[in-house]
């Protein structure tokens, strides 16, 4: 993929949605990145740099624009992604199999994996674990018993749960336990 700077700058001047997901304008002054179609004020040429994946923008320290949501563009991600994401949230209490997810949206698991990797830089399982542990952290903060919290997010043992928690958040802190 090699578009010239001028080509890409022209596309953002025209808010051209055809290029959403193909490249991302990053605004050096505000540290925000956008979709080419973003309706926010067009930045001056000298303040723009372009990257080709949302990942690259994040790595460079840019934050996603709150107006065009470059990480959630419907042009960029198919509808079934949303179905999968909802399903993951609805099933925080257990691990999900590839087969189950694949059957849910009637797609090959490798396709689902590819989109996940692109959007979250994580495998489906990693992403699911990530949101399960976030939920656990929230519940622990509310004072729910650790055993209950662990099993409510799919961990049979408190020990395994604590290990996973530590891995994600760096430490396990829970005053009650
Ligand atoms: Zn934007």
CSV table of N, CA, C and O in Angstrom, one decimal, residues 75-168:
chain,number,residue,atom,x,y,z
A,75,UNK,N,-17.5,1.0,8.5
A,75,UNK,CA,-16.9,0.7,7.1
A,75,UNK,C,-15.8,-0.3,7.3
A,75,UNK,O,-15.4,-1.0,6.4
A,76,UNK,N,-15.1,-0.2,8.4
A,76,UNK,CA,-13.9,-0.9,8.6
A,76,UNK,C,-14.2,-2.3,9.2
A,76,UNK,O,-13.5,-3.3,8.8
A,77,UNK,N,-15.2,-2.4,10.0
A,77,UNK,CA,-15.5,-3.7,10.6
A,77,UNK,C,-16.9,-4.2,10.2
A,77,UNK,O,-17.9,-3.4,10.4
A,78,UNK,N,-17.0,-5.4,9.8
A,78,UNK,CA,-18.4,-5.9,9.4
A,78,UNK,C,-19.3,-6.1,10.6
A,78,UNK,O,-18.9,-6.1,11.7
A,79,UNK,N,-20.6,-6.1,10.3
A,79,UNK,CA,-21.6,-6.3,11.3
A,79,UNK,C,-21.4,-7.4,12.3
A,79,UNK,O,-21.7,-7.3,13.5
A,80,UNK,N,-20.9,-8.5,11.7
A,80,UNK,CA,-20.8,-9.7,12.6
A,80,UNK,C,-19.8,-9.5,13.7
A,80,UNK,O,-19.9,-10.2,14.7
A,81,UNK,N,-18.9,-8.6,13.5
A,81,UNK,CA,-18.0,-8.3,14.6
A,81,UNK,C,-18.7,-7.9,15.9
A,81,UNK,O,-18.4,-8.2,17.0
A,82,UNK,N,-19.7,-7.1,15.7
A,82,UNK,CA,-20.5,-6.6,16.8
A,82,UNK,C,-21.2,-7.7,17.5
A,82,UNK,O,-21.3,-7.8,18.7
A,83,UNK,N,-21.8,-8.6,16.7
A,83,UNK,CA,-22.4,-9.8,17.2
A,83,UNK,C,-21.5,-10.6,18.1
A,83,UNK,O,-21.8,-11.0,19.2
A,84,UNK,N,-20.3,-10.8,17.6
A,84,UNK,CA,-19.3,-11.5,18.4
A,84,UNK,C,-18.9,-10.8,19.7
A,84,UNK,O,-18.9,-11.4,20.8
A,85,UNK,N,-18.7,-9.5,19.6
A,85,UNK,CA,-18.3,-8.7,20.7
A,85,UNK,C,-19.4,-8.8,21.8
A,85,UNK,O,-19.1,-8.9,23.0
A,86,UNK,N,-20.7,-8.6,21.4
A,86,UNK,CA,-21.8,-8.7,22.3
A,86,UNK,C,-21.8,-10.1,23.0
A,86,UNK,O,-22.0,-10.2,24.2
A,87,UNK,N,-21.6,-11.1,22.2
A,87,UNK,CA,-21.7,-12.5,22.7
A,87,UNK,C,-20.6,-12.7,23.8
A,87,UNK,O,-20.8,-13.3,24.8
A,88,UNK,N,-19.4,-12.1,23.5
A,88,UNK,CA,-18.3,-12.2,24.5
A,88,UNK,C,-18.7,-11.6,25.8
A,88,UNK,O,-18.5,-12.1,26.9
A,89,UNK,N,-19.3,-10.4,25.7
A,89,UNK,CA,-19.7,-9.7,26.9
A,89,UNK,C,-20.8,-10.4,27.7
A,89,UNK,O,-20.9,-10.4,28.9
A,90,UNK,N,-21.7,-11.0,26.9
A,90,UNK,CA,-22.8,-11.8,27.5
A,90,UNK,C,-22.3,-13.1,28.2
A,90,UNK,O,-23.0,-13.7,29.0
A,91,UNK,N,-21.1,-13.5,27.8
A,91,UNK,CA,-20.6,-14.8,28.4
A,91,UNK,C,-19.3,-14.6,29.1
A,91,UNK,O,-18.3,-15.2,28.7
A,92,UNK,N,-19.3,-13.8,30.1
A,92,UNK,CA,-18.1,-13.5,30.8
A,92,UNK,C,-17.8,-14.7,31.8
A,92,UNK,O,-16.7,-14.8,32.3
A,93,UNK,N,-18.7,-15.5,32.0
A,93,UNK,CA,-18.6,-16.6,33.0
A,93,UNK,C,-17.9,-17.8,32.6
A,93,UNK,O,-17.8,-18.8,33.3
A,94,UNK,N,-17.5,-17.9,31.3
A,94,UNK,CA,-16.9,-19.1,30.8
A,94,UNK,C,-16.0,-18.8,29.6
A,94,UNK,O,-16.2,-17.8,29.0
A,95,UNK,N,-15.1,-19.8,29.3
A,95,UNK,CA,-14.3,-19.7,28.1
A,95,UNK,C,-15.2,-20.1,26.9
A,95,UNK,O,-16.0,-21.0,27.1
A,96,UNK,N,-15.0,-19.5,25.8
A,96,UNK,CA,-15.8,-19.9,24.6
A,96,UNK,C,-14.9,-20.6,23.6
A,96,UNK,O,-13.7,-20.3,23.4
A,97,UNK,N,-15.5,-21.6,23.0
A,97,UNK,CA,-14.7,-22.4,22.0
A,97,UNK,C,-14.8,-21.7,20.6
A,97,UNK,O,-15.7,-21.0,20.3
A,98,UNK,N,-13.7,-22.0,19.8
A,98,UNK,CA,-13.7,-21.5,18.5
A,98,UNK,C,-14.9,-21.9,17.7
A,98,UNK,O,-15.5,-21.2,17.0
A,99,UNK,N,-15.3,-23.2,17.9
A,99,UNK,CA,-16.5,-23.7,17.2
A,99,UNK,C,-17.8,-22.9,17.5
A,99,UNK,O,-18.5,-22.6,16.6
A,100,UNK,N,-17.9,-22.6,18.7
A,100,UNK,CA,-19.1,-21.9,19.2
A,100,UNK,C,-19.2,-20.5,18.5
A,100,UNK,O,-20.2,-20.1,18.0
A,101,UNK,N,-18.1,-19.8,18.5
A,101,UNK,CA,-18.0,-18.5,17.9
A,101,UNK,C,-18.2,-18.6,16.4
A,101,UNK,O,-18.9,-17.8,15.8
A,102,UNK,N,-17.6,-19.6,15.8
A,102,UNK,CA,-17.7,-19.8,14.4
A,102,UNK,C,-19.1,-20.0,13.9
A,102,UNK,O,-19.6,-19.5,13.0
A,103,UNK,N,-19.8,-20.9,14.7
A,103,UNK,CA,-21.2,-21.2,14.4
A,103,UNK,C,-22.1,-20.0,14.7
A,103,UNK,O,-23.1,-19.8,14.0
A,104,UNK,N,-21.8,-19.2,15.6
A,104,UNK,CA,-22.6,-18.0,15.9
A,104,UNK,C,-22.8,-17.1,14.8
A,104,UNK,O,-23.9,-16.6,14.5
A,105,UNK,N,-21.7,-16.8,14.0
A,105,UNK,CA,-21.8,-15.9,12.9
A,105,UNK,C,-21.6,-16.6,11.5
A,105,UNK,O,-21.6,-15.9,10.5
A,106,UNK,N,-21.5,-17.9,11.6
A,106,UNK,CA,-21.4,-18.7,10.4
A,106,UNK,C,-20.2,-18.3,9.5
A,106,UNK,O,-20.3,-18.2,8.3
A,107,UNK,N,-19.1,-18.2,10.2
A,107,UNK,CA,-17.9,-17.8,9.5
A,107,UNK,C,-16.7,-18.7,10.0
A,107,UNK,O,-16.8,-19.2,11.1
A,108,UNK,N,-15.8,-18.8,9.1
A,108,UNK,CA,-14.6,-19.5,9.5
A,108,UNK,C,-13.9,-18.8,10.7
A,108,UNK,O,-13.8,-17.6,10.7
A,109,UNK,N,-13.4,-19.6,11.6
A,109,UNK,CA,-12.7,-19.0,12.8
A,109,UNK,C,-11.5,-18.2,12.4
A,109,UNK,O,-11.2,-17.1,13.0
A,110,UNK,N,-10.8,-18.5,11.3
A,110,UNK,CA,-9.6,-17.8,10.9
A,110,UNK,C,-10.0,-16.4,10.5
A,110,UNK,O,-9.3,-15.4,10.7
A,111,UNK,N,-11.2,-16.2,9.9
A,111,UNK,CA,-11.6,-14.9,9.5
A,111,UNK,C,-11.9,-14.0,10.7
A,111,UNK,O,-11.5,-12.9,10.8
A,112,UNK,N,-12.6,-14.6,11.7
A,112,UNK,CA,-12.9,-13.9,12.9
A,112,UNK,C,-11.6,-13.5,13.6
A,112,UNK,O,-11.5,-12.4,14.0
A,113,UNK,N,-10.7,-14.5,13.7
A,113,UNK,CA,-9.4,-14.2,14.3
A,113,UNK,C,-8.7,-13.0,13.7
A,113,UNK,O,-8.1,-12.1,14.4
A,114,UNK,N,-8.7,-13.0,12.4
A,114,UNK,CA,-8.0,-11.9,11.6
A,114,UNK,C,-8.6,-10.5,12.0
A,114,UNK,O,-7.8,-9.6,12.3
A,115,UNK,N,-9.9,-10.4,12.0
A,115,UNK,CA,-10.5,-9.1,12.3
A,115,UNK,C,-10.2,-8.7,13.8
A,115,UNK,O,-10.0,-7.6,14.1
A,116,UNK,N,-10.2,-9.7,14.7
A,116,UNK,CA,-9.9,-9.4,16.1
A,116,UNK,C,-8.6,-8.9,16.3
A,116,UNK,O,-8.3,-7.9,17.0
A,117,UNK,N,-7.6,-9.6,15.6
A,117,UNK,CA,-6.2,-9.2,15.7
A,117,UNK,C,-6.1,-7.8,15.2
A,117,UNK,O,-5.4,-7.0,15.8
A,118,UNK,N,-6.7,-7.5,14.1
A,118,UNK,CA,-6.6,-6.1,13.5
A,118,UNK,C,-7.2,-5.1,14.4
A,118,UNK,O,-6.6,-4.0,14.6
A,119,UNK,N,-8.4,-5.4,15.0
A,119,UNK,CA,-9.0,-4.4,15.8
A,119,UNK,C,-8.4,-4.2,17.2
A,119,UNK,O,-8.2,-3.1,17.7
A,120,UNK,N,-8.1,-5.3,17.9
A,120,UNK,CA,-7.6,-5.3,19.2
A,120,UNK,C,-6.2,-5.7,19.5
A,120,UNK,O,-5.7,-5.6,20.6
A,121,UNK,N,-5.5,-6.1,18.4
A,121,UNK,CA,-4.1,-6.6,18.5
A,121,UNK,C,-4.1,-7.8,19.6
A,121,UNK,O,-3.1,-7.9,20.3
A,122,UNK,N,-5.2,-8.5,19.6
A,122,UNK,CA,-5.2,-9.6,20.6
A,122,UNK,C,-6.0,-10.7,19.9
A,122,UNK,O,-6.8,-10.5,19.0
A,123,UNK,N,-5.7,-12.0,20.4
A,123,UNK,CA,-6.5,-13.1,19.9
A,123,UNK,C,-7.9,-12.9,20.5
A,123,UNK,O,-8.1,-12.2,21.5
A,124,UNK,N,-8.9,-13.7,20.0
A,124,UNK,CA,-10.2,-13.7,20.6
A,124,UNK,C,-10.2,-14.0,22.1
A,124,UNK,O,-10.8,-13.4,22.9
A,125,UNK,N,-9.4,-15.1,22.3
A,125,UNK,CA,-9.4,-15.6,23.7
A,125,UNK,C,-8.7,-14.6,24.6
A,125,UNK,O,-9.1,-14.4,25.8
A,126,UNK,N,-7.6,-14.0,24.1
A,126,UNK,CA,-7.0,-12.9,24.9
A,126,UNK,C,-7.9,-11.8,25.2
A,126,UNK,O,-7.9,-11.2,26.3
A,127,UNK,N,-8.6,-11.4,24.2
A,127,UNK,CA,-9.6,-10.3,24.4
A,127,UNK,C,-10.7,-10.6,25.4
A,127,UNK,O,-11.0,-9.8,26.2
A,128,UNK,N,-11.2,-11.8,25.2
A,128,UNK,CA,-12.2,-12.3,26.1
A,128,UNK,C,-11.7,-12.3,27.6
A,128,UNK,O,-12.4,-11.9,28.5
A,129,UNK,N,-10.5,-12.9,27.7
A,129,UNK,CA,-9.9,-12.9,29.1
A,129,UNK,C,-9.8,-11.5,29.6
A,129,UNK,O,-10.1,-11.2,30.8
A,130,UNK,N,-9.4,-10.6,28.8
A,130,UNK,CA,-9.1,-9.2,29.1
A,130,UNK,C,-10.4,-8.6,29.7
A,130,UNK,O,-10.4,-8.0,30.8
A,131,UNK,N,-11.5,-8.8,29.0
A,131,UNK,CA,-12.8,-8.2,29.5
A,131,UNK,C,-13.4,-8.9,30.7
A,131,UNK,O,-14.0,-8.3,31.5
A,132,UNK,N,-13.1,-10.2,30.8
A,132,UNK,CA,-13.5,-11.0,31.9
A,132,UNK,C,-12.8,-10.5,33.2
A,132,UNK,O,-13.4,-10.3,34.2
A,133,UNK,N,-11.5,-10.3,33.0
A,133,UNK,CA,-10.8,-9.8,34.2
A,133,UNK,C,-11.1,-8.4,34.6
A,133,UNK,O,-11.1,-8.0,35.7
A,134,UNK,N,-11.4,-7.6,33.6
A,134,UNK,CA,-11.8,-6.2,33.9
A,134,UNK,C,-13.1,-6.2,34.7
A,134,UNK,O,-13.3,-5.5,35.7
A,135,UNK,N,-14.0,-7.1,34.3
A,135,UNK,CA,-15.3,-7.3,35.1
A,135,UNK,C,-15.0,-7.7,36.5
A,135,UNK,O,-15.5,-7.2,37.5
A,136,UNK,N,-14.1,-8.7,36.6
A,136,UNK,CA,-13.7,-9.2,37.9
A,136,UNK,C,-13.1,-8.1,38.8
A,136,UNK,O,-13.5,-8.0,40.0
A,137,UNK,N,-12.3,-7.3,38.2
A,137,UNK,CA,-11.7,-6.2,39.0
A,137,UNK,C,-12.7,-5.2,39.5
A,137,UNK,O,-12.7,-4.8,40.7
A,138,UNK,N,-13.7,-5.0,38.7
A,138,UNK,CA,-14.8,-4.1,39.1
A,138,UNK,C,-15.6,-4.7,40.3
A,138,UNK,O,-15.9,-4.0,41.2
A,139,UNK,N,-15.9,-6.0,40.1
A,139,UNK,CA,-16.6,-6.7,41.2
A,139,UNK,C,-15.9,-6.8,42.5
A,139,UNK,O,-16.4,-6.6,43.6
A,140,UNK,N,-14.6,-7.0,42.4
A,140,UNK,CA,-13.7,-7.1,43.6
A,140,UNK,C,-13.8,-5.7,44.3
A,140,UNK,O,-13.9,-5.6,45.5
A,141,UNK,N,-13.7,-4.7,43.5
A,141,UNK,CA,-13.7,-3.3,44.0
A,141,UNK,C,-15.1,-3.0,44.7
A,141,UNK,O,-15.1,-2.2,45.6
A,142,UNK,N,-16.1,-3.7,44.3
A,142,UNK,CA,-17.4,-3.6,45.0
A,142,UNK,C,-17.6,-4.5,46.2
A,142,UNK,O,-18.6,-4.5,46.8
A,143,UNK,N,-16.5,-5.2,46.5
A,143,UNK,CA,-16.5,-6.0,47.7
A,143,UNK,C,-17.1,-7.4,47.5
A,143,UNK,O,-17.4,-8.1,48.5
A,144,UNK,N,-17.3,-7.9,46.3
A,144,UNK,CA,-17.8,-9.3,46.1
A,144,UNK,C,-16.7,-10.3,46.5
A,144,UNK,O,-15.5,-10.1,46.3
A,145,UNK,N,-17.1,-11.4,47.1
A,145,UNK,CA,-16.2,-12.4,47.6
A,145,UNK,C,-15.3,-12.9,46.4
A,145,UNK,O,-15.8,-13.2,45.3
A,146,UNK,N,-14.1,-13.2,46.7
A,146,UNK,CA,-13.1,-13.5,45.6
A,146,UNK,C,-13.5,-14.8,44.9
A,146,UNK,O,-13.3,-14.9,43.7
A,147,UNK,N,-13.9,-15.8,45.7
A,147,UNK,CA,-14.3,-17.1,45.1
A,147,UNK,C,-15.4,-16.9,44.1
A,147,UNK,O,-15.4,-17.5,43.0
A,148,UNK,N,-16.4,-16.1,44.5
A,148,UNK,CA,-17.5,-15.9,43.6
A,148,UNK,C,-17.1,-15.1,42.4
A,148,UNK,O,-17.5,-15.4,41.3
A,149,UNK,N,-16.2,-14.1,42.6
A,149,UNK,CA,-15.8,-13.3,41.5
A,149,UNK,C,-15.0,-14.2,40.5
A,149,UNK,O,-15.3,-14.2,39.3
A,150,UNK,N,-14.1,-15.0,41.0
A,150,UNK,CA,-13.3,-15.9,40.1
A,150,UNK,C,-14.3,-16.8,39.3
A,150,UNK,O,-14.1,-16.9,38.1
A,151,UNK,N,-15.2,-17.5,39.9
A,151,UNK,CA,-16.1,-18.4,39.2
A,151,UNK,C,-17.0,-17.6,38.2
A,151,UNK,O,-17.4,-18.1,37.2
A,152,UNK,N,-17.4,-16.4,38.6
A,152,UNK,CA,-18.3,-15.6,37.7
A,152,UNK,C,-17.6,-15.2,36.4
A,152,UNK,O,-18.2,-14.8,35.5
A,153,UNK,N,-16.3,-15.2,36.4
A,153,UNK,CA,-15.6,-14.9,35.1
A,153,UNK,C,-14.8,-16.1,34.6
A,153,UNK,O,-13.9,-16.0,33.8
A,154,UNK,N,-15.3,-17.3,35.0
A,154,UNK,CA,-14.8,-18.5,34.4
A,154,UNK,C,-13.5,-19.2,34.9
A,154,UNK,O,-12.9,-20.0,34.3
A,155,UNK,N,-13.2,-18.8,36.2
A,155,UNK,CA,-12.0,-19.5,36.8
A,155,UNK,C,-12.5,-20.4,37.9
A,155,UNK,O,-13.2,-20.0,38.8
A,156,UNK,N,-12.1,-21.7,37.8
A,156,UNK,CA,-12.5,-22.7,38.8
A,156,UNK,C,-11.7,-22.5,40.1
A,156,UNK,O,-12.2,-22.8,41.2
A,157,UNK,N,-10.5,-22.1,39.9
A,157,UNK,CA,-9.7,-21.9,41.2
A,157,UNK,C,-9.3,-20.5,41.4
A,157,UNK,O,-9.0,-19.7,40.4
A,158,UNK,N,-9.3,-20.1,42.6
A,158,UNK,CA,-8.9,-18.7,43.0
A,158,UNK,C,-7.4,-18.5,42.7
A,158,UNK,O,-7.1,-17.4,42.3
A,159,UNK,N,-6.6,-19.5,42.8
A,159,UNK,CA,-5.2,-19.4,42.5
A,159,UNK,C,-5.0,-19.0,41.0
A,159,UNK,O,-4.2,-18.1,40.7
A,160,UNK,N,-5.7,-19.8,40.2
A,160,UNK,CA,-5.5,-19.5,38.7
A,160,UNK,C,-6.1,-18.1,38.4
A,160,UNK,O,-5.5,-17.4,37.6
A,161,UNK,N,-7.1,-17.7,39.1
A,161,UNK,CA,-7.7,-16.4,38.9
A,161,UNK,C,-6.7,-15.3,39.3
A,161,UNK,O,-6.5,-14.4,38.5
A,162,UNK,N,-6.1,-15.5,40.4
A,162,UNK,CA,-5.2,-14.5,40.9
A,162,UNK,C,-4.0,-14.4,40.0
A,162,UNK,O,-3.5,-13.2,39.7
A,163,UNK,N,-3.5,-15.5,39.5
A,163,UNK,CA,-2.4,-15.5,38.5
A,163,UNK,C,-2.7,-14.7,37.3
A,163,UNK,O,-2.0,-13.8,36.8
A,164,UNK,N,-3.9,-15.0,36.7
A,164,UNK,CA,-4.3,-14.3,35.5
A,164,UNK,C,-4.5,-12.8,35.8
A,164,UNK,O,-4.1,-11.9,35.0
A,165,UNK,N,-5.1,-12.5,36.9
A,165,UNK,CA,-5.3,-11.1,37.3
A,165,UNK,C,-4.0,-10.3,37.4
A,165,UNK,O,-3.8,-9.2,36.9
A,166,UNK,N,-3.0,-11.0,38.1
A,166,UNK,CA,-1.7,-10.4,38.2
A,166,UNK,C,-1.0,-10.1,36.9
A,166,UNK,O,-0.4,-9.1,36.6
A,167,UNK,N,-1.2,-11.1,36.0
A,167,UNK,CA,-0.6,-10.9,34.6
A,167,UNK,C,-1.2,-9.7,33.9
A,167,UNK,O,-0.5,-9.0,33.2
A,168,UNK,N,-2.5,-9.5,34.1
A,168,UNK,CA,-3.2,-8.4,33.4
A,168,UNK,C,-2.9,-7.1,34.0
A,168,UNK,O,-2.7,-6.1,33.3
